[in-house]
Coordinates of C-alpha atoms and ligand atoms in Angstrom, one line a residue:
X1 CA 0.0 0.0 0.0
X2 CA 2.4 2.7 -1.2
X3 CA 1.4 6.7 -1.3
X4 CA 1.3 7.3 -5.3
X5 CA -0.8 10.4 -5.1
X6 CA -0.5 13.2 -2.9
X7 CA -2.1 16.7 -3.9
X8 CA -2.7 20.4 -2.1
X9 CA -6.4 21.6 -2.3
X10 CA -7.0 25.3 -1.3
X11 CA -10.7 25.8 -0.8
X12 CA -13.1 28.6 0.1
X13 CA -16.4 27.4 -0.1
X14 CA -17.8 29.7 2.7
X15 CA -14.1 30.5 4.1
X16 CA -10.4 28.9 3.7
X17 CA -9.4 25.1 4.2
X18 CA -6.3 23.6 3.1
X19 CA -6.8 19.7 2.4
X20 CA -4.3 17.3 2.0
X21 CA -6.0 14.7 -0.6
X22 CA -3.4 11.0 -0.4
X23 CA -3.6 8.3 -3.2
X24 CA -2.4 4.8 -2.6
X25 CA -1.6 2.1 -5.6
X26 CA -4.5 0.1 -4.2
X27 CA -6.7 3.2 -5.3
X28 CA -7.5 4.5 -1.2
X29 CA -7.7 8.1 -0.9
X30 CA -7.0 9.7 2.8
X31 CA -8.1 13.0 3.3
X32 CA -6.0 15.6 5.7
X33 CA -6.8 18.8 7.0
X34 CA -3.9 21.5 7.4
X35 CA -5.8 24.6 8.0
X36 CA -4.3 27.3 10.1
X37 CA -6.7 30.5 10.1
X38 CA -5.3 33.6 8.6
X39 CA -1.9 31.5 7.8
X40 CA -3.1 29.1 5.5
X41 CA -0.5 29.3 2.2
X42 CA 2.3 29.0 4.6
X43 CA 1.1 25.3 5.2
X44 CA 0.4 24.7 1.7
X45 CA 4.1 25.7 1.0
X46 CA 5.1 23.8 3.2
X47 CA 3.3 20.5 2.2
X48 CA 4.1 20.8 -1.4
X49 CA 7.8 22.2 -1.2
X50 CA 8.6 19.9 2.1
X51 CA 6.1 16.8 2.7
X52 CA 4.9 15.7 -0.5
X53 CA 8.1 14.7 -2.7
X54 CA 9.1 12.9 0.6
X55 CA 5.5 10.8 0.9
X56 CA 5.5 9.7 -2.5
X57 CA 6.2 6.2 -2.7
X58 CA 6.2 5.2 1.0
X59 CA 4.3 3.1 2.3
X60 CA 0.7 4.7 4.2
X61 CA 0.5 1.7 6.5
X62 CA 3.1 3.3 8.5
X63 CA 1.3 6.0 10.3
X64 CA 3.5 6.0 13.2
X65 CA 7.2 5.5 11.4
X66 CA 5.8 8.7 9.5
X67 CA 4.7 11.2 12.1
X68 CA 7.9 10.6 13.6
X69 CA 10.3 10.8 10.6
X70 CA 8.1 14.5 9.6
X71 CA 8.5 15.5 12.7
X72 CA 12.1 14.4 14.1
X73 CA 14.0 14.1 10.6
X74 CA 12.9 17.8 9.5
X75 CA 15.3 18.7 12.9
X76 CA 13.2 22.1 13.1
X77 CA 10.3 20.8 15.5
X78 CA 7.0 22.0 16.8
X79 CA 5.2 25.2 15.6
X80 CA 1.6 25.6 14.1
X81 CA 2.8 25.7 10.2
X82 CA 5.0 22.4 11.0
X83 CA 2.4 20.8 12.9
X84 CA -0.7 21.7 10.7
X85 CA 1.6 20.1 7.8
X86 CA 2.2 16.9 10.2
X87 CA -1.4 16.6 11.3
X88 CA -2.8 16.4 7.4
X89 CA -0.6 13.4 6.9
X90 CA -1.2 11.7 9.6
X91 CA -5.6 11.9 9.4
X92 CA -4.9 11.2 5.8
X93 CA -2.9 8.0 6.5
X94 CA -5.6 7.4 9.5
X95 CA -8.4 8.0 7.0
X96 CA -6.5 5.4 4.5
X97 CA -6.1 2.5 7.2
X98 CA -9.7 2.5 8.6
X99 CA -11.0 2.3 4.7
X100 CA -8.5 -0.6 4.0
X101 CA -9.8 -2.1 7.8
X102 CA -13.2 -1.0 6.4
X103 CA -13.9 0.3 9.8
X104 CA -14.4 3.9 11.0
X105 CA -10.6 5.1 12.5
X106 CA -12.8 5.0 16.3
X107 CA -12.6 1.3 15.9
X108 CA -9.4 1.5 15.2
X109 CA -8.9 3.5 18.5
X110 CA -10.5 1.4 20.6
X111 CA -14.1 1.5 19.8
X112 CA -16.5 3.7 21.2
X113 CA -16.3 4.5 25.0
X114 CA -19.7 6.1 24.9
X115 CA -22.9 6.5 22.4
X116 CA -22.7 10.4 21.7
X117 CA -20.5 13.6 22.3
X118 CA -21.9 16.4 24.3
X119 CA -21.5 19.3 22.2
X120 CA -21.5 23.2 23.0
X121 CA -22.4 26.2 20.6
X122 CA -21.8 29.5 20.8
X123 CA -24.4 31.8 21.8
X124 CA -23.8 36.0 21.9
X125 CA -24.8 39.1 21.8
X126 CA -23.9 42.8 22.4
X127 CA -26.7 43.1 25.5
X128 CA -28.6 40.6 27.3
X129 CA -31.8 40.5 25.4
X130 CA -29.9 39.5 21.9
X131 CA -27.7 37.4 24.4
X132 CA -31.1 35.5 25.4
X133 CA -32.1 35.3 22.2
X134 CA -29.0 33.5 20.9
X135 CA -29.0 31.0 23.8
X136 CA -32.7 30.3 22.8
X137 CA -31.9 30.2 19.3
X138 CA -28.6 27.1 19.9
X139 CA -31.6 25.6 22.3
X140 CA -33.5 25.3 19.8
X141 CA -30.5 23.6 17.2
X142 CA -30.6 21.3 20.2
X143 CA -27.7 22.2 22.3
X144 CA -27.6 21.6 25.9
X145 CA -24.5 23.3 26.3
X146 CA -23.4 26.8 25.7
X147 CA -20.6 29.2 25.5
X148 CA -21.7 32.7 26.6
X149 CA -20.0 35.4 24.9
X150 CA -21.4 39.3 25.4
X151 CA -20.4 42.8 24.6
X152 CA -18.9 45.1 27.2
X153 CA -20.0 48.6 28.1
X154 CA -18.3 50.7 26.2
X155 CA -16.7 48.7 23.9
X156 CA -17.7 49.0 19.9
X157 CA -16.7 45.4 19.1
X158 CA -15.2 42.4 20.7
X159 CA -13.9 39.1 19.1
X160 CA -16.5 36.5 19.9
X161 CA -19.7 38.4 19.6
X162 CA -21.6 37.4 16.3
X163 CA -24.3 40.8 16.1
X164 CA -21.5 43.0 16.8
X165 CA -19.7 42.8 13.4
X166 CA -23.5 43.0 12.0
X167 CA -24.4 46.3 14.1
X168 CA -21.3 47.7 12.9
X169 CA -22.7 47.5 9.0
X170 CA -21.2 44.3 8.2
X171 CA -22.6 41.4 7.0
X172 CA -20.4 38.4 9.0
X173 CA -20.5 36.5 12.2
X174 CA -17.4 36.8 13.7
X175 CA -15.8 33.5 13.7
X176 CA -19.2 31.7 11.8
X177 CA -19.1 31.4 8.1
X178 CA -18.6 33.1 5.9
X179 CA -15.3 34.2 7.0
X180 CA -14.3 37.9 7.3
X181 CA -12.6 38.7 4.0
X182 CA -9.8 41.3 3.1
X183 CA -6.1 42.2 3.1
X184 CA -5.5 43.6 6.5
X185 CA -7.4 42.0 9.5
X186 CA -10.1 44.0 11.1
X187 CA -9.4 46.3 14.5
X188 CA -11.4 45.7 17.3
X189 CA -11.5 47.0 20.9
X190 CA -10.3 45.9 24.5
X191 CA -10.9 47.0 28.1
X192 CA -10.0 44.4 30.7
X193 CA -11.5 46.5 33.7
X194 CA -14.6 46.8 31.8
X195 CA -14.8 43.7 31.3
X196 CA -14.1 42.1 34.9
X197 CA -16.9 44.3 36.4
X198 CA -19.2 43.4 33.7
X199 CA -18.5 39.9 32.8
X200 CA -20.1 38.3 36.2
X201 CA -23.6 40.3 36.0
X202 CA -24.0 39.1 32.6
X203 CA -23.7 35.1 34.3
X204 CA -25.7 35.9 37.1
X205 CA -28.7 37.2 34.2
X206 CA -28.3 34.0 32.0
X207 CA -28.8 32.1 35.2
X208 CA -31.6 33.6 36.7
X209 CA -33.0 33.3 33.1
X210 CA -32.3 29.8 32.2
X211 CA -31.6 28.0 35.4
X212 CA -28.8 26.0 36.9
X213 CA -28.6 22.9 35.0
X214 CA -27.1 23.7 31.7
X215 CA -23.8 23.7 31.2
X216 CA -22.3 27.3 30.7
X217 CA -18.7 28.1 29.5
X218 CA -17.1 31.0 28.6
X219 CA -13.6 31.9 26.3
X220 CA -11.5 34.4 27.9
X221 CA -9.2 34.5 24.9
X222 CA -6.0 35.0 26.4
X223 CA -6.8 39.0 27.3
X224 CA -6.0 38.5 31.1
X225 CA -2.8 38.6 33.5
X226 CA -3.0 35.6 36.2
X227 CA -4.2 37.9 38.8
X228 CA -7.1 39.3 37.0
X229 CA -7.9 35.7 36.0
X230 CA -8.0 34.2 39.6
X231 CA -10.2 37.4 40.3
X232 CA -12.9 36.5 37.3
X233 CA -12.6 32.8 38.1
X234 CA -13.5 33.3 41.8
X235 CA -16.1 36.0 40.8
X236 CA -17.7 33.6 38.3
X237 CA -18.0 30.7 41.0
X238 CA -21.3 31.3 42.1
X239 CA -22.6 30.6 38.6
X240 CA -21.2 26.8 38.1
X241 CA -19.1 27.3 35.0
X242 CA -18.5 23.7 32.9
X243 CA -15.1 26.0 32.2
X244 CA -13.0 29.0 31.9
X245 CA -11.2 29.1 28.9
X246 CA -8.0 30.6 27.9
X247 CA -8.1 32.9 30.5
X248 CA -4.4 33.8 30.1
X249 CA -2.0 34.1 27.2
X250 CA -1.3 29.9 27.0
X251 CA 2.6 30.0 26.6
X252 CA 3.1 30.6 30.3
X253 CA 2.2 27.2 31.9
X254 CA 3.6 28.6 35.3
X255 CA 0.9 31.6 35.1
X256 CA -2.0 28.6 36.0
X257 CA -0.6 28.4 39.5
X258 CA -2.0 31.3 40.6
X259 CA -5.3 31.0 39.2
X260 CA -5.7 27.5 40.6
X261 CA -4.2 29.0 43.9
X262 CA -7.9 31.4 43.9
X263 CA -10.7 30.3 42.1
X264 CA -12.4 26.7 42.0
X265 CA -14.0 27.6 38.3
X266 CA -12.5 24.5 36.2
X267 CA -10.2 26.1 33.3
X268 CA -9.9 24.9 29.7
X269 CA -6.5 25.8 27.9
X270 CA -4.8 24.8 24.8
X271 CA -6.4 25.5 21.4
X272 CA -3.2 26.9 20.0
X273 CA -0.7 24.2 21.2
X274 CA 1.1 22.4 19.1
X275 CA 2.2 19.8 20.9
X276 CA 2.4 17.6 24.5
X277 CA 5.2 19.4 25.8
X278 CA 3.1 22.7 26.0
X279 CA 0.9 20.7 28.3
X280 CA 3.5 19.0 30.2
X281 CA 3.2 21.3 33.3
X282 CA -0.7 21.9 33.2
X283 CA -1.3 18.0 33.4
X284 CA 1.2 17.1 35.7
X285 CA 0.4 20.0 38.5
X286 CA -3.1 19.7 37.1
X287 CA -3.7 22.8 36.6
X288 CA -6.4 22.6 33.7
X289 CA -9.4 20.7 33.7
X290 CA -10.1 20.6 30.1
X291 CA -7.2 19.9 27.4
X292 CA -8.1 22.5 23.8
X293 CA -6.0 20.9 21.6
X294 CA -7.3 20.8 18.2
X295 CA -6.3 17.2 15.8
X296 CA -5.4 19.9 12.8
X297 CA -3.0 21.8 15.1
X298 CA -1.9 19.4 17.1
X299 CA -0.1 16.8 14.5
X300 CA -3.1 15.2 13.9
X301 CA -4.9 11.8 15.6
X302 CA -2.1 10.1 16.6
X303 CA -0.5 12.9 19.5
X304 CA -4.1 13.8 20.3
X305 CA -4.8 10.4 21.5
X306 CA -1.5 10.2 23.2
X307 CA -1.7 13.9 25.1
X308 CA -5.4 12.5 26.3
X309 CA -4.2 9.1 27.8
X310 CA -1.2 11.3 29.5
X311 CA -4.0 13.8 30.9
X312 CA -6.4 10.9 32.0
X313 CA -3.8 9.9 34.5
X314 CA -4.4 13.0 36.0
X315 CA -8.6 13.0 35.7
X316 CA -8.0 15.7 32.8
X317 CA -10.7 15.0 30.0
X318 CA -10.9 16.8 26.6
X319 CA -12.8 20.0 25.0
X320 CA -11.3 19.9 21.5
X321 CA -11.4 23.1 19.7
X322 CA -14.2 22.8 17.2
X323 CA -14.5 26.2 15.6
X324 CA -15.6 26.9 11.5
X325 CA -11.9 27.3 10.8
X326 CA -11.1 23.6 11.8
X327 CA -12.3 22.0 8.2
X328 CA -14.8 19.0 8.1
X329 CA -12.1 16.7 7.9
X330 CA -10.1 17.7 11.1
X331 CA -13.4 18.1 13.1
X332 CA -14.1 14.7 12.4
X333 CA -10.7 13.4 13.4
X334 CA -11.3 14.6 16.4
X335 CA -15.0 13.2 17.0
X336 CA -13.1 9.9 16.5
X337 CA -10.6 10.3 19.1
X338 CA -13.2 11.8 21.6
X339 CA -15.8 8.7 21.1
X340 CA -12.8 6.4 21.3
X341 CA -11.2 7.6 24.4
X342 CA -12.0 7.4 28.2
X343 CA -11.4 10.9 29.1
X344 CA -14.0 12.7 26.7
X345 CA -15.2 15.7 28.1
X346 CA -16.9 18.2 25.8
X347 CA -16.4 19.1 21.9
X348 CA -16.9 22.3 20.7
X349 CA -19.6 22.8 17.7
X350 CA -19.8 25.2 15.5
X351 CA -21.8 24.4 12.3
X352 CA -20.2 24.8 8.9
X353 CA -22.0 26.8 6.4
X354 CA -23.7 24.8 3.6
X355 CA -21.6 26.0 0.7
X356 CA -18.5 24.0 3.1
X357 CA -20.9 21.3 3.6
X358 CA -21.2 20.7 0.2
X359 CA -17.7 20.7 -0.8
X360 CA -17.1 18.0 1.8
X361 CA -19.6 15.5 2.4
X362 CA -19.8 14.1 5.7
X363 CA -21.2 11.1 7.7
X364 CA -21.0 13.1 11.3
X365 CA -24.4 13.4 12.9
X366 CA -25.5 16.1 15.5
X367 CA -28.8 15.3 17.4
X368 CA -29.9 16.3 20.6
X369 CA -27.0 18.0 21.3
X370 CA -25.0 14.9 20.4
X371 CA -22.4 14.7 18.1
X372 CA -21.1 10.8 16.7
X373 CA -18.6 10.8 13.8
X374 CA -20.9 7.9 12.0
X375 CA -20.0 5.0 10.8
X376 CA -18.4 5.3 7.4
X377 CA -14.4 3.6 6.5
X378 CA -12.2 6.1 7.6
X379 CA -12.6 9.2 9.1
X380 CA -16.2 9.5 6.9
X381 CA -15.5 13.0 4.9
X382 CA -15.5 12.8 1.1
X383 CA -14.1 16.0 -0.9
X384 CA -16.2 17.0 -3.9
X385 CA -12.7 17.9 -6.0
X386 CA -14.9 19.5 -8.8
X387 CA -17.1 21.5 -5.9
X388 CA -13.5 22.9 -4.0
X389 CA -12.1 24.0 -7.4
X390 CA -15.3 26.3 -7.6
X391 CA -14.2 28.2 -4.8
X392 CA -10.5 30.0 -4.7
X393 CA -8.6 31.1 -1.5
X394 CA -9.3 34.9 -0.2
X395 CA -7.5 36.3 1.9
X396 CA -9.0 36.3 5.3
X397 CA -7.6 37.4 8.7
X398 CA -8.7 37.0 12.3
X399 CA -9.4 40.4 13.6
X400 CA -6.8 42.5 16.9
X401 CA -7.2 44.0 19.3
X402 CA -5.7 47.8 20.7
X403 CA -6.8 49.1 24.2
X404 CA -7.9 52.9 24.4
X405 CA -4.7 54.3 24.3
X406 CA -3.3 51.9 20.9
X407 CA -1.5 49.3 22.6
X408 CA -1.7 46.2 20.8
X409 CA -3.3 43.5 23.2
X410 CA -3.8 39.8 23.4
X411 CA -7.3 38.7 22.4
Ligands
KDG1 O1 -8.8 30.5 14.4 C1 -9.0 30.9 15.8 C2 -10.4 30.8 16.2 O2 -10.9 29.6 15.8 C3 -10.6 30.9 17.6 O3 -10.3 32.2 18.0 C4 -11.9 30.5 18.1 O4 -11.3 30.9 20.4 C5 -11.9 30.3 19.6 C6 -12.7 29.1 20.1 O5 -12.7 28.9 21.2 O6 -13.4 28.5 19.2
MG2 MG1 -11.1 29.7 22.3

């Protein structure tokens, strides 16, 4: 079973995915997502110039022996370019073996550990009535769990809050599809004070309103220092979070100290780590609750289900990040390790838009707030070549973030 075929596909149905598409001599094709938001030729140069001519001719069976010689024989390690590139080949090569197995990869993992995932959308809004209204509105998609995300006092607009970008005369959600076109990302506005006095009212409204039972989480997106952290964690305790996430900028492991010292809200970190070591202190101090990594930026299936087996030993479950940017392909990687694995504890949902769904057909099901990655060979996504070739890459940034004054701030 040797690689003959490996091609590239740049896609932008309803925003940009990067595919890896493999070929074997025995006529499987694997399928490999490599998208990384804003950065997305970088990979694709990277692929083509880097990975391909070195796939070609090997032999796909060997999914381990390859992540290993991408990753250690390139010498340069780690990094969300390399990693995106290494996590393509190894879905693709995952994808292959459960279609010659003819088994979905979860069998391949284990089997299934459970019947469904617990999924969470994300509900928003500039004030409470429109934030209401969006947490009625995911209820009614079915979802029992929700990320609440609101506007600020103040501010004009804030990564994360869908009707804000349309109040401001445009036409996109923020991080739904379609994407935010253009050639220089949009700026948006930060106030961590405003936020800290604000942010706990708006918890203690959705739970008056909806009640104590459903599972609330909210993204912090890296905007605070540990101390303000521990202060919004403690603050937010009353109202039973599921998690806190990102609530500082994730390359200081050491800051989680001091909000674990303070606050009993359970944290969620890790959507832009690339690899175990950038968990190694979190799981072994147990800092986090939750571990964010993402298959596509994370080197794919095989280090995902080898960072959740390290965090289980430490009752440390998983909250993949599941947002429109993650293609169809590398969400359902990821379904597969979560239904295969012990330690599942959430996956984040965000439908794709039906332009994306087109161009890849999947066999992943969402029903009562469930999510199961079906039963289909492989990883159960199928690209429409002809469909993807309709749509060309634009360029498309995630949006920044200056405080009052025009400092440049973490979001
Ligand atoms: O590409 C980055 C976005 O997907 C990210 O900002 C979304 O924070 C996010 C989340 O939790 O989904
Ligand atoms: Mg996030």
């Amino acid at each position: 079973m040797k690689i003959e075929r490996a091609e590239v596909i740049v896609t932008s149905p309803n925003r940009n995915f990067v595919t890896l598409r493999l070929q074997t001599d025995d006529g499987l094709v694997g399928l490999g997502d490599a998208t990384l938001n804003g950065r997305e030729l970088a990979v694709v140069a990277y692929l083509k110039e880097h990975v391909v001519p070195l796939l070609l001719g090997t032999d796909a069976s060997r999914i381990e022996d390859t992540w290993q010689f991408l990753y250690r024989g390139a010498y340069w390690r780690r990094g969300p370019v390399t990693m995106a590139a290494i996590a393509a080949v190894d879905m693709a090569l995952w994808d292959i073996k459960g279609k010659a197995a003819n088994m979905p990869v979860y069998q391949l993992l284990g089997g299934a550990s459970r019947d469904g995932l617990m999924a969470y959308g994300h509900a928003s809004g500039p004030d409470l009535p429109s934030l209401f209204d969006s947490i009625r509105e995911h209820q009614e998609m079915g979802y029992r769990s929700i990320r609440v995300q609101t506007g600020v006092p103040g501010l004009r607009a804030i990564y994360g809050i869908a009707a804000q970008s349309a109040l401001d005369g445009g036409e996109e959600r923020y991080d739904h599809e379609p994407a935010r076109r253009g050639a220089y990302p949009t700026q948006e506005d930060w106030d961590t004070r405003a936020y800290l006095r604000h942010l706990p009212t708006v918890f203690e409204a959705v739970r008056n309103e909806f009640g104590p039972s459903m599972p609330l989480l909210h993204d912090g997106h890296h905007r605070m220092t540990p101390i303000q952290a521990a202060k919004l964690g403690k603050a937010l305790e009353p109202y039973d979070l599921f998690w806190l996430e990102d609530c500082t900028p994730a390359e200081n492991q050491e800051a989680l100290r001091l909000v674990r010292q303070h606050t009993t809200t359970p944290l969620a970190i890790g959507e832009v780590f690339n690899t175990i070591w950038d968990f190694q202190t979190l799981i072994t101090e147990q800092l986090i609750d939750y571990v964010r990594a993402a298959s596509t930026h994370f080197g794919g299936i095989s280090p995902l289900k080898k960072v959740m087996d390290f965090a289980a030993q430490y009752q440390i479950k998983s909250g993949c990040h599941g947002p429109t940017d993650i293609s169809p392909v590398g969400f359902a990687a990821q379904l597969h390790v979560g239904l295969a694995i012990h330690n599942f504890g959430i996956q984040e949902y965000m439908p794709h838009g039906a332009r994306t769904n087109a161009t890849f057909k999947q066999s992943m099901t969402f029903e009562n707030g469930m999510l199961h990655p079906g039963d289909n060979p492989g990883l159960g996504v199928e690209l429409d070549v002809d469909e993807a070739g309709k749509y060309p890459y634009e360029q498309a940034y995630l949006p920044f973030n200056r405080l009052a004054d025009g400092t440049i701030h973490d979001w």
